mmCIF file of C-alpha atoms and ligand atoms in Angstrom:
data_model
loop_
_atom_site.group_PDB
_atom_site.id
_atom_site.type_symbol
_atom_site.label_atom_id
_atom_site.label_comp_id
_atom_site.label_asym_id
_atom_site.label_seq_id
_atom_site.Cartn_x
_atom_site.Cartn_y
_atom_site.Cartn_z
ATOM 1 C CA UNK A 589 116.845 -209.503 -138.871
ATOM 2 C CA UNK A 590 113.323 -210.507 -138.826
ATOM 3 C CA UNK A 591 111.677 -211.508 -142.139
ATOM 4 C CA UNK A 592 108.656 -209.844 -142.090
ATOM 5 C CA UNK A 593 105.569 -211.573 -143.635
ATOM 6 C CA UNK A 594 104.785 -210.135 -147.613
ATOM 7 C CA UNK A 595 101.909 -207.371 -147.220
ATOM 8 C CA UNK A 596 98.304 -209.375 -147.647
ATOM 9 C CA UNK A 597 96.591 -206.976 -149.758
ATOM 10 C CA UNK A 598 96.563 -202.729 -150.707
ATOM 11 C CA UNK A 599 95.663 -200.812 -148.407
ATOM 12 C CA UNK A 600 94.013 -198.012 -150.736
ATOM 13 C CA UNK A 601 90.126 -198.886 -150.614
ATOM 14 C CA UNK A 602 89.396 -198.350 -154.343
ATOM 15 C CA UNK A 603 93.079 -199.803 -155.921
ATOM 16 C CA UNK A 604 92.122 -201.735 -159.112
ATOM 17 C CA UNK A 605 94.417 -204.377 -157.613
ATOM 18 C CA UNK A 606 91.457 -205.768 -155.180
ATOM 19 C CA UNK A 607 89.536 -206.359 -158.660
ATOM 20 C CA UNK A 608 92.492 -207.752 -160.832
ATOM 21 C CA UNK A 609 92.048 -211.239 -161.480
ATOM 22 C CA UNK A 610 96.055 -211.447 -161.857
ATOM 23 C CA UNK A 611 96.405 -210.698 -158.480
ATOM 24 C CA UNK A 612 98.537 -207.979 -156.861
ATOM 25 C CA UNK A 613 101.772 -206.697 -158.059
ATOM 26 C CA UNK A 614 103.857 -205.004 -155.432
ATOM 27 C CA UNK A 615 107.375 -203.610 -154.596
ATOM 28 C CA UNK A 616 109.802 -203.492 -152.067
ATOM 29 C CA UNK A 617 110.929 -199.674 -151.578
ATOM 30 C CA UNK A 618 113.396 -200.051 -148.851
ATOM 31 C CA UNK A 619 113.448 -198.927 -145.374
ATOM 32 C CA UNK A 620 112.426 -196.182 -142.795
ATOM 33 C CA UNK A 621 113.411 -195.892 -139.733
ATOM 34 C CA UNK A 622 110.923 -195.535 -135.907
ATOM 35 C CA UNK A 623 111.340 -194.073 -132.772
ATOM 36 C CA UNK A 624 109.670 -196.909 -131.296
ATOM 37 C CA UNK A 625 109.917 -200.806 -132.207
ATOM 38 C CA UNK A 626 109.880 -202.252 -134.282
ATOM 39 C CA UNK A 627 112.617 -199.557 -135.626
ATOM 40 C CA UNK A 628 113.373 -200.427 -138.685
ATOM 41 C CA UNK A 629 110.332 -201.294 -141.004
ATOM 42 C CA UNK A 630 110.000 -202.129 -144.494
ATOM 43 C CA UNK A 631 108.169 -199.861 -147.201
ATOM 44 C CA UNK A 632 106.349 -201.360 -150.273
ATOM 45 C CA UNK A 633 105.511 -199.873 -153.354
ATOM 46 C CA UNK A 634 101.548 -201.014 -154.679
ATOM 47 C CA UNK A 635 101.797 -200.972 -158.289
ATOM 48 C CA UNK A 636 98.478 -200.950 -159.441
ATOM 49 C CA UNK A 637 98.041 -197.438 -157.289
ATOM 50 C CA UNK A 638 101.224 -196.111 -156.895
ATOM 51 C CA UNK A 639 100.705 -195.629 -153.235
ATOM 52 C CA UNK A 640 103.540 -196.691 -150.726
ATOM 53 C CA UNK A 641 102.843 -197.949 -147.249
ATOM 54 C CA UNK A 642 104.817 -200.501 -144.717
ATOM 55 C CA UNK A 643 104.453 -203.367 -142.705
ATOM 56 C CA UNK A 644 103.267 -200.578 -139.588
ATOM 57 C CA UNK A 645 100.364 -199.643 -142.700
ATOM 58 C CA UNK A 646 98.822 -203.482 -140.974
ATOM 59 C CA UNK A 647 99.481 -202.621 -137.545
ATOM 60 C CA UNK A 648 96.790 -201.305 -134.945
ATOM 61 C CA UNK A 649 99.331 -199.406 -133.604
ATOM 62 C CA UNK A 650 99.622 -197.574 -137.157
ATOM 63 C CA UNK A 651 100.938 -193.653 -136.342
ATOM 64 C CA UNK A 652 100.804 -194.095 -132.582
ATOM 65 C CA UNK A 653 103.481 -191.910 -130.935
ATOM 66 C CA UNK A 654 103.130 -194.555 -128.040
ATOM 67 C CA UNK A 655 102.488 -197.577 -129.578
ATOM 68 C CA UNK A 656 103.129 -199.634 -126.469
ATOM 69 C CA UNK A 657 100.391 -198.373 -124.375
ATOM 70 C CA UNK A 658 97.477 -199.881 -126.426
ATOM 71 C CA UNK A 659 97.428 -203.211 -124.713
ATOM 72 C CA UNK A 660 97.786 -201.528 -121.499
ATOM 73 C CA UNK A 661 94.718 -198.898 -122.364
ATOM 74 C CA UNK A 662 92.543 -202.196 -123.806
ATOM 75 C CA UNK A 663 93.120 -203.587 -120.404
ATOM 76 C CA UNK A 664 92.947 -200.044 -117.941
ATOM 77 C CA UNK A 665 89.528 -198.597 -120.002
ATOM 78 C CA UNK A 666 87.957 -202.123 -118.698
ATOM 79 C CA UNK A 667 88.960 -202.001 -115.053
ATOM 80 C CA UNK A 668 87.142 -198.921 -113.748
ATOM 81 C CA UNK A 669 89.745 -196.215 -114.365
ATOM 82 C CA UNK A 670 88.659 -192.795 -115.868
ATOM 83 C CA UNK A 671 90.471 -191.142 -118.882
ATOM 84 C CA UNK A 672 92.385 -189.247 -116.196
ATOM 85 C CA UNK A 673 93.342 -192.035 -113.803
ATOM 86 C CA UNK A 674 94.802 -193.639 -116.834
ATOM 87 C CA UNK A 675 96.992 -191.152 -117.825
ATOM 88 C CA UNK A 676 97.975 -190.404 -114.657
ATOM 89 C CA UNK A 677 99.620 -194.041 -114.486
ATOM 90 C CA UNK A 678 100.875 -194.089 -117.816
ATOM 91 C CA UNK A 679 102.413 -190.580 -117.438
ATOM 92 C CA UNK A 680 100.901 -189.160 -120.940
ATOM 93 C CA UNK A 681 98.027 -186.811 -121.619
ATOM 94 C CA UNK A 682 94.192 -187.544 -121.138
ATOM 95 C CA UNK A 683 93.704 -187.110 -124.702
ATOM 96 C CA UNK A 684 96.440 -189.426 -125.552
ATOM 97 C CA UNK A 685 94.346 -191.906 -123.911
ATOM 98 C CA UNK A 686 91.083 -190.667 -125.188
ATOM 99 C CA UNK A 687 92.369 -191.167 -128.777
ATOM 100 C CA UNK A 688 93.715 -194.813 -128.354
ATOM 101 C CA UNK A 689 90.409 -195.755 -126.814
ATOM 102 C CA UNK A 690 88.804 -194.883 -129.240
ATOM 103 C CA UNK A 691 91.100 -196.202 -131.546
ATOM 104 C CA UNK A 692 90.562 -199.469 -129.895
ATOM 105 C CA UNK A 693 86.735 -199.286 -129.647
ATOM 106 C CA UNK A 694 86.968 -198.854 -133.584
ATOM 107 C CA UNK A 695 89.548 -201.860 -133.758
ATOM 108 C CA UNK A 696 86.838 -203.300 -131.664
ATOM 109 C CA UNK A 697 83.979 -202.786 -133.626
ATOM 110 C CA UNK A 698 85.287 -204.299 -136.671
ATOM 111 C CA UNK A 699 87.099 -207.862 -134.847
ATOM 112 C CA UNK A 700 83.210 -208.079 -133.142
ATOM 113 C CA UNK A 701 81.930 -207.885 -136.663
ATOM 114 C CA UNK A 702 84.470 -210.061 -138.239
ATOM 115 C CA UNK A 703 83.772 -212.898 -135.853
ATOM 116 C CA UNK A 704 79.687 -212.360 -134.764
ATOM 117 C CA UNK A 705 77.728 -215.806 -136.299
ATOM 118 C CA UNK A 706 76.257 -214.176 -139.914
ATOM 119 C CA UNK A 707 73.805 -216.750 -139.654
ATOM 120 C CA UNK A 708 70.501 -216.523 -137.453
ATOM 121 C CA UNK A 709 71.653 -216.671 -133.712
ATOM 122 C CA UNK A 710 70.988 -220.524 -132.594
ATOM 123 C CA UNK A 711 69.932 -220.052 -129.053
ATOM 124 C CA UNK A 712 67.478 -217.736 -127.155
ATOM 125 C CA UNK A 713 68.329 -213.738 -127.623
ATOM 126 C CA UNK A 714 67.867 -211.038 -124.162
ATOM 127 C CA UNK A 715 66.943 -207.632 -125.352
ATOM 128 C CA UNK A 716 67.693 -205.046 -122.647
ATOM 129 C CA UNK A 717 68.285 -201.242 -122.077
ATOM 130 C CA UNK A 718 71.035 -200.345 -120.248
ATOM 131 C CA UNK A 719 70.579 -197.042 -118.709
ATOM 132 C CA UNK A 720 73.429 -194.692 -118.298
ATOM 133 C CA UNK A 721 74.017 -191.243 -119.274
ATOM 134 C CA UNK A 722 76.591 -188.729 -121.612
ATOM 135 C CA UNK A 723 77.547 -185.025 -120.813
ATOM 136 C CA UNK A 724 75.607 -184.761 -117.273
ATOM 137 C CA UNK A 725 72.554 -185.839 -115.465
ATOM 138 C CA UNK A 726 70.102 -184.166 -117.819
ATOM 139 C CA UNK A 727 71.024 -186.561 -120.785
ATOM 140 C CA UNK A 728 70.632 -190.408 -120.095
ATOM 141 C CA UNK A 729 70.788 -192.699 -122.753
ATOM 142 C CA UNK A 730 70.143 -196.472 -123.470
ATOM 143 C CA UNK A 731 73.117 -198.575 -124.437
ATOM 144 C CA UNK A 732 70.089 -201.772 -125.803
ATOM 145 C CA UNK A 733 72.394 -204.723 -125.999
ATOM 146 C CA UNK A 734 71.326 -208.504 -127.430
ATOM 147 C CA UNK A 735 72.829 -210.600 -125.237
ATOM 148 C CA UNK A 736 72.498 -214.949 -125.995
ATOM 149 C CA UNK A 737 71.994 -217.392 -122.827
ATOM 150 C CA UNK A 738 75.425 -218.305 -124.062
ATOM 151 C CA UNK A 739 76.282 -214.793 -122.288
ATOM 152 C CA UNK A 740 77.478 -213.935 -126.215
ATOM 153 C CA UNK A 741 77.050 -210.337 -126.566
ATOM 154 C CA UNK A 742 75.430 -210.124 -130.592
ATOM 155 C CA UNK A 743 75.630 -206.531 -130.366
ATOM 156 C CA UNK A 744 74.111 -202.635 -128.977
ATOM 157 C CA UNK A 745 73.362 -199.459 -130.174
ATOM 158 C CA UNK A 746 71.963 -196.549 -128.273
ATOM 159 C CA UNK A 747 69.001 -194.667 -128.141
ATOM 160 C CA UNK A 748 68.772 -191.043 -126.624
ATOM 161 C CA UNK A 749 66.128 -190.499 -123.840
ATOM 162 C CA UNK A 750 64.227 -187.560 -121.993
ATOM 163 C CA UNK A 751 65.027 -187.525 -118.246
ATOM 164 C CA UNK A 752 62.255 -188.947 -116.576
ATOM 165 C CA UNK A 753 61.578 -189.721 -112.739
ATOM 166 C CA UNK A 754 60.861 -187.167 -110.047
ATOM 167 C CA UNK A 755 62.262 -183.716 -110.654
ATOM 168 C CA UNK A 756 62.598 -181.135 -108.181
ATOM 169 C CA UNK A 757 60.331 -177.345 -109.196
ATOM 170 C CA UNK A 758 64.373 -176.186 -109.914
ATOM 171 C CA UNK A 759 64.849 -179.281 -112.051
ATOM 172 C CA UNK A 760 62.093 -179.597 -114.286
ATOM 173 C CA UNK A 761 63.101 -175.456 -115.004
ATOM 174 C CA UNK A 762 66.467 -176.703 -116.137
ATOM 175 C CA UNK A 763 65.213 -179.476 -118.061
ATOM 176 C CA UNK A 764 62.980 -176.961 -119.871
ATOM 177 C CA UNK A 765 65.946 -174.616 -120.383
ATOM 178 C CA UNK A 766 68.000 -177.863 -122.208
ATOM 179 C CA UNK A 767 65.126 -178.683 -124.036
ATOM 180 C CA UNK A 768 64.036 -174.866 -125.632
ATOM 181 C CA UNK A 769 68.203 -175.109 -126.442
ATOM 182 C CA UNK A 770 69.151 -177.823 -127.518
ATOM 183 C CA UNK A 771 65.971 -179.533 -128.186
ATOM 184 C CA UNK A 772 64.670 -182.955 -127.245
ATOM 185 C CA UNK A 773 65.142 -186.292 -127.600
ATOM 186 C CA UNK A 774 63.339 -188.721 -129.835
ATOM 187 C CA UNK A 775 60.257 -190.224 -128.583
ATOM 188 C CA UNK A 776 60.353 -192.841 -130.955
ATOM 189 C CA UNK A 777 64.450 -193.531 -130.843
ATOM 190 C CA UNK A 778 63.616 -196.992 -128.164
ATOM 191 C CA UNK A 779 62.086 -198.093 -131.312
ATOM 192 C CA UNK A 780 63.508 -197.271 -133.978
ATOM 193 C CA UNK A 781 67.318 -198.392 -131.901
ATOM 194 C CA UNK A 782 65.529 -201.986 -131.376
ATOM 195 C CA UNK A 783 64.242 -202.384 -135.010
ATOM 196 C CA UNK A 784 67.897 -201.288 -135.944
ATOM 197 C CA UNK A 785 69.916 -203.558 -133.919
ATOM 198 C CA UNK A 786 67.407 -206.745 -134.361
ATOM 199 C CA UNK A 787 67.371 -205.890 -137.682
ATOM 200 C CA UNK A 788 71.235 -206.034 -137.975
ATOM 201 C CA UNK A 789 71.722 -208.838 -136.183
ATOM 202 C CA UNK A 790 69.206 -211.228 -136.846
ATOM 203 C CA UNK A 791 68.819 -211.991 -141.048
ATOM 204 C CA UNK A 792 65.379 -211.785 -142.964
ATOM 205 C CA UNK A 793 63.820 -214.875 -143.085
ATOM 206 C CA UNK A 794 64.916 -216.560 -139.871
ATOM 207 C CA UNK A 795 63.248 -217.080 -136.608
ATOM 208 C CA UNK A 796 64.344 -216.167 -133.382
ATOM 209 C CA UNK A 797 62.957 -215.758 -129.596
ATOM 210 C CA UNK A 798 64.072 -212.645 -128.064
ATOM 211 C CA UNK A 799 63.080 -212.340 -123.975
ATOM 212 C CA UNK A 800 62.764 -208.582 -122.474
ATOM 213 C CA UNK A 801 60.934 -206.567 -120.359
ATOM 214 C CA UNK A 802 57.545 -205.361 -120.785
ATOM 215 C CA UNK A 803 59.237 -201.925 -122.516
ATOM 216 C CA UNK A 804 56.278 -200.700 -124.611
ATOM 217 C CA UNK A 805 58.386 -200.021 -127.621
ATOM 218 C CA UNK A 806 59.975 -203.524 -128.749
ATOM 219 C CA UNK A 807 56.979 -205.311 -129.556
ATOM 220 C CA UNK A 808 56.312 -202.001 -131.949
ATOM 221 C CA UNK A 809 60.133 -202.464 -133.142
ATOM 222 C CA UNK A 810 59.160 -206.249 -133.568
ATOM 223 C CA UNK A 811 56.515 -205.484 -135.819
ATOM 224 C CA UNK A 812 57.959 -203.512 -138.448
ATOM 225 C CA UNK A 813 60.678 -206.657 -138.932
ATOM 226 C CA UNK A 814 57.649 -208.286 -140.718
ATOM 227 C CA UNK A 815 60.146 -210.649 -142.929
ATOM 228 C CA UNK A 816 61.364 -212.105 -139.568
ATOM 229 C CA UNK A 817 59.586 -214.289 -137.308
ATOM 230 C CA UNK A 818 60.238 -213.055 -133.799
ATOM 231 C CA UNK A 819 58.953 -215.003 -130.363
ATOM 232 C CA UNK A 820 58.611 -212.487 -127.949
ATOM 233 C CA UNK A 821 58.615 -213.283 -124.104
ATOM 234 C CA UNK A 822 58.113 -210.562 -121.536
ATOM 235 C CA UNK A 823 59.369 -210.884 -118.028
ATOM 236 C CA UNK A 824 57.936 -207.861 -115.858
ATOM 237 C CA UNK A 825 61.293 -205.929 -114.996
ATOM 238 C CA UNK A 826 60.072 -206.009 -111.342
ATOM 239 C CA UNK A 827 60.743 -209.787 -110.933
ATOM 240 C CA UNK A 828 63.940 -210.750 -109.133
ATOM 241 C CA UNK A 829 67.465 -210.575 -110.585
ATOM 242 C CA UNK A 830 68.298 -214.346 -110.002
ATOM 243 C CA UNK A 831 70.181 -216.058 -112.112
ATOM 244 C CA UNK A 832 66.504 -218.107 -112.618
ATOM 245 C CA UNK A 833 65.467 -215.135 -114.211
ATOM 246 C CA UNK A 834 64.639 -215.273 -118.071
ATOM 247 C CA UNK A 835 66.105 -211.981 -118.519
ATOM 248 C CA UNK A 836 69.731 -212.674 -116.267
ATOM 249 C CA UNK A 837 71.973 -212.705 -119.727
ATOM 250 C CA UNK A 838 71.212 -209.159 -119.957
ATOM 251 C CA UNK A 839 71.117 -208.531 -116.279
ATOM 252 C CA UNK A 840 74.589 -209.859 -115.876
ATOM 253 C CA UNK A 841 76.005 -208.284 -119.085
ATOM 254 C CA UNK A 842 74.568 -204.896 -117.094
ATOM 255 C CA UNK A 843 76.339 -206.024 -114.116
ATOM 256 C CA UNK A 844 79.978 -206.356 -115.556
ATOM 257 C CA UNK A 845 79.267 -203.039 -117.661
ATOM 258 C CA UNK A 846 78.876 -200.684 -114.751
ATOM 259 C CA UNK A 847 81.481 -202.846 -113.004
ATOM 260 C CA UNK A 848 84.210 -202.529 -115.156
ATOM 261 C CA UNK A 849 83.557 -198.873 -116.607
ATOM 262 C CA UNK A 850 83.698 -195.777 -114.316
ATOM 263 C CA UNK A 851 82.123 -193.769 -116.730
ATOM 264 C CA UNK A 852 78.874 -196.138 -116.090
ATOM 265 C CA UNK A 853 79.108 -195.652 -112.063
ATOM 266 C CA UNK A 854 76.748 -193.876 -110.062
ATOM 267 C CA UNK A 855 77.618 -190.608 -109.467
ATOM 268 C CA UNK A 856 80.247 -190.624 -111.058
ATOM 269 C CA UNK A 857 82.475 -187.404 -112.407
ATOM 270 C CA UNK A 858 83.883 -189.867 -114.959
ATOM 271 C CA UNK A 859 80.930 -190.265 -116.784
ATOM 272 C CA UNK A 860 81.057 -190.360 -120.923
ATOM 273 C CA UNK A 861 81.271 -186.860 -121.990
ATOM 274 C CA UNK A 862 79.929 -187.941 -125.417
ATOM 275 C CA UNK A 863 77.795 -191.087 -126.429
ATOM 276 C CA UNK A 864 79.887 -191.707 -128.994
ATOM 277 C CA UNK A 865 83.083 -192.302 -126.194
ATOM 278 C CA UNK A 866 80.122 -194.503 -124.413
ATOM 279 C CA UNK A 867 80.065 -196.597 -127.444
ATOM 280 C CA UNK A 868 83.627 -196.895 -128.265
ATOM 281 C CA UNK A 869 84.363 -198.458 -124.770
ATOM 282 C CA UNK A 870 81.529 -200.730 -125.062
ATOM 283 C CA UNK A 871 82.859 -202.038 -128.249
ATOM 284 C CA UNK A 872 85.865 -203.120 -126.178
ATOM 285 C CA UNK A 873 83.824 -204.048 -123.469
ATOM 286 C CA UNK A 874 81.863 -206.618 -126.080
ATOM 287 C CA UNK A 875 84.783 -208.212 -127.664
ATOM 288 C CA UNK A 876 86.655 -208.721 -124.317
ATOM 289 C CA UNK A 877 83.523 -209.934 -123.108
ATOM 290 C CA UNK A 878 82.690 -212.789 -125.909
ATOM 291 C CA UNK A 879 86.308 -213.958 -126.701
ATOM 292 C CA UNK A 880 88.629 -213.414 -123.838
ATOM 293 C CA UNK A 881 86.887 -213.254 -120.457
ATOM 294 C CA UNK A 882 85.955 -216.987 -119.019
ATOM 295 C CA UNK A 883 82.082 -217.025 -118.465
ATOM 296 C CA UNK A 884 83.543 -217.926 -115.028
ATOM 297 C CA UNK A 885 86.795 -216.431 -113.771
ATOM 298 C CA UNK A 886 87.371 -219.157 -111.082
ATOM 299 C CA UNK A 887 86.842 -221.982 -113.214
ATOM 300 C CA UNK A 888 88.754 -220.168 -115.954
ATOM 301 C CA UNK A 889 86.707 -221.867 -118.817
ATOM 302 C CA UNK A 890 86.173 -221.150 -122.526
ATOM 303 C CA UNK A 891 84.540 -217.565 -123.048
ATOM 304 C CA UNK A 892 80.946 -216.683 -125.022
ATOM 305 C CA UNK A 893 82.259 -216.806 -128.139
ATOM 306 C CA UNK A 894 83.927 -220.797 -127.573
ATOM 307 C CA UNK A 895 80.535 -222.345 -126.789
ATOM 308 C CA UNK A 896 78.925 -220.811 -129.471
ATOM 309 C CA UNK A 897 81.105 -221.621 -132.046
ATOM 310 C CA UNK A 898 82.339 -218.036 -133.332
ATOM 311 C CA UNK A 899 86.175 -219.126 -132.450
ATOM 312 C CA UNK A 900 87.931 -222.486 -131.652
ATOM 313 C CA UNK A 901 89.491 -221.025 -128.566
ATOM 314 C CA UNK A 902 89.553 -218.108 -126.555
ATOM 315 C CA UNK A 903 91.462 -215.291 -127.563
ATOM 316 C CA UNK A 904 94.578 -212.948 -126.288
ATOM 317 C CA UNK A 905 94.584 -209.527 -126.426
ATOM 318 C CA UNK A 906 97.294 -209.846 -128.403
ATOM 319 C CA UNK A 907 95.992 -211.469 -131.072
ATOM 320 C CA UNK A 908 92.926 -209.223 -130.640
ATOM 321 C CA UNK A 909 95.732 -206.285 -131.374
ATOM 322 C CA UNK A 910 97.670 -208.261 -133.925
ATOM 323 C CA UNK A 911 96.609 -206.949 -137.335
ATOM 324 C CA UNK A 912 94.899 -203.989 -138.254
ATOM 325 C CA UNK A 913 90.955 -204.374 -139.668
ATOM 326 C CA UNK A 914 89.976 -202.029 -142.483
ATOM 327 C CA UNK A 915 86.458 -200.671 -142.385
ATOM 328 C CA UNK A 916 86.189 -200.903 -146.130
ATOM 329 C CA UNK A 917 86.741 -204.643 -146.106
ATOM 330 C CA UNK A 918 84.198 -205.111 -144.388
ATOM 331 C CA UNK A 919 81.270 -203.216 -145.822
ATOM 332 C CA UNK A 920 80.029 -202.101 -142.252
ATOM 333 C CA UNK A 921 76.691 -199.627 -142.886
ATOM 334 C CA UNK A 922 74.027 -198.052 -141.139
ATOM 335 C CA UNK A 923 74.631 -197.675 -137.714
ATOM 336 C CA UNK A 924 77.501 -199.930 -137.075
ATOM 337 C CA UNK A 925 79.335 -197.217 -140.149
ATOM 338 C CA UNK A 926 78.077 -193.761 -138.204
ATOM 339 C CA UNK A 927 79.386 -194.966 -134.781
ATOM 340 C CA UNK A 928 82.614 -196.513 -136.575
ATOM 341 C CA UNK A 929 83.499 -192.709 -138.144
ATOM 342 C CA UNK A 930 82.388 -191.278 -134.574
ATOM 343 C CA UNK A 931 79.148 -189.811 -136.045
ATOM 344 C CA UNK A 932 76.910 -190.811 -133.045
ATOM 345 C CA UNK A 933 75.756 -187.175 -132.122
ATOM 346 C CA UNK A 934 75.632 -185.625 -128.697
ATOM 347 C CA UNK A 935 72.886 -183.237 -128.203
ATOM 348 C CA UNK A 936 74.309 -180.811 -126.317
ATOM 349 C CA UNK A 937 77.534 -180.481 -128.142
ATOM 350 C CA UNK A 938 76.506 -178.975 -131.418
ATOM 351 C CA UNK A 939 80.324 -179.756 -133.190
ATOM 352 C CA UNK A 940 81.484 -183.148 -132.794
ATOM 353 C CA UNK A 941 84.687 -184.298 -133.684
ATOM 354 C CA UNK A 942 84.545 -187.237 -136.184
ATOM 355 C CA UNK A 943 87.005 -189.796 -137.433
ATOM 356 C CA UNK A 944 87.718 -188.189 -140.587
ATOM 357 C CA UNK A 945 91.153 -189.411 -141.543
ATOM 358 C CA UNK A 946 92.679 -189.847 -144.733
ATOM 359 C CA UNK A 947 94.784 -193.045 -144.273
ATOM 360 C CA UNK A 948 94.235 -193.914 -140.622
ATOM 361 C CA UNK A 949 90.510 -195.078 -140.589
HETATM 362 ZN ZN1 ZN B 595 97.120 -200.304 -154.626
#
């Protein structure tokens, strides 16, 4: 049988054993056995806690039914398929798929943040708004992503928006309806989204040149980060989408986005019933994006995250899905802790589910 490497460390968040300067005491507590393989796996006794857990307690695939399909899901939720066409092919249950997605998109979240430079970013940053929508044509929202002329994806957030353009007499009467409902979005949420996610990404005290558009609300965002000094460049959103443009990092990363995820298509009936589901597949998006995908596919060369120096060499999925990350090691806050726990709000849904679990966080 398989010797299966000792556990690295208890998995209860507040066990004394994390603070013990004698290191940690554990137990073997034999066996139990799995539907699925790896059948037979080992328990462990903690015993600064008390609590038991097994090698599957380090496993992404922790208390999956089907742990199999996650690579397959990773792979399906980037390659234009809806919740439904998924399922369809892997003969389960829409929400089966639904909940591994999101599963990965949390898995996701915290391999972006374990790798992301911690330092200021050392090359030029794109800010840019991708517009797409949750729960129907009334509610778009902006996924803003920071996006390096490496093509390294820093990070996004989102920011709720009004629907704006021409509206039909009918239309602007059903907006009006949402609105005296379920009220309306945050004027201010462009802003306050950009001083969040500059803010998160780039440290007090450095210096950095972000290029955008001429959006009215990032210099405003830029000017609250007063202990950062931030270059701004505009490039009038009219100009063309060349790859000579200043702003083509972010045009590209908007390119592969809608590409790659039906729920981002035009007219689309696959579109992301919640923001928070938006968000979740965008986290996979980002890490395929910076440490698997070759910034060109013919030439099959390193990925983002290579020529910036986050990883020595570009990454399987597998080893993306190898070990399990722990939001309390970590120390994720803010926003980057709401959308982890799936508290990203959806307007028109007044109950959302969140990611409340007791062991399986
Ligand atoms: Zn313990």
């Amino acid at each position: 049988m398989r010797q299966e490497p000792p556990p690295p460390f208890c998995p209860t968040p507040d066990c004394d054993s994390h603070a013990s300067p004698h290191g940690w005491r554990f137990k073997k507590k034999g066996f139990f056995a799995r539907a699925r393989g790896p059948r037979r796996v080992q328990r462990y006794l903690c015993q600064h806690c008390g609590r038991s857990f097994s090698t599957q307690t380090f496993s992404p695939t922790y208390w999956l039914r089907r742990p199999e399909l996650l690579k397959s899901i990773f792979w399906r939720s980037l390659s234009c398929s809806g919740l439904r066409q998924i399922a369809r092919e892997l003969g389960v249950r829409p929400l089966t798929v639904q909940r591994q997605v999101e599963r990965l998109g949390r898995h996701c979240l915290l391999v972006h943040e374990e790798h992301r430079p911690k330092n200021a970013p050392q090359e030029p940053l794109v800010l840019d708004g991708f517009r797409t929508l949750e729960s129907g044509h009334y509610w778009p929202f902006d996924l803003n992503l920071l996006v390096g002329t490496s093509h390294f994806v820093y990070g996004f957030n989102d920011a709720e928006l009004r629907r704006s353009g021409t509206h039909t007499p009918k239309q602007l009467e059903r907006r009006r309806e949402l609105e005296a409902r379920y009220g309306r979005a945050d004027p201010q949420a462009t802003r306050r989204a950009v001083e969040e996610l500059v803010g998160r990404l780039v440290p007090p005290g450095s210096t950095v040149e972000i290029r955008s558009d001429d959006h009215q609300a990032y210099p405003q965002a830029f000017r609250r980060l007063r202990d950062r000094t931030i270059r701004h460049q505009t490039t009038p959103s009219k100009a063309s989408r060349t790859p000579r443009n200043p702003l083509f990092p972010a045009n590209l990363a908007d390119l592969l986005l809608r590409h790659g995820g039906a729920n981002h298509k035009r007219e689309t009936i696959a579109f992301s019933k919640r923001r928070q589901g938006a968000l979740y597949r965008a986290a996979i998006w980002m890490v395929w994006r910076n440490y698997v995908k070759s910034r060109s596919e013919q030439r099959r060369d390193a990925p983002p995250g290579v020529a910036i120096g986050a990883i020595p060499r570009r990454l399987t999925v597998e080893e993306i899905l190898a070990s399990r990350r722990f939001p309390w090691r970590q120390e994720i806050k803010g926003w980057l802790e709401h959308c982890y726990f799936g508290r990203i709000p959806t307007r028109r849904l007044g109950r959302i589910r969140v990611h409340a679990c007791a062991y399986a966080i």
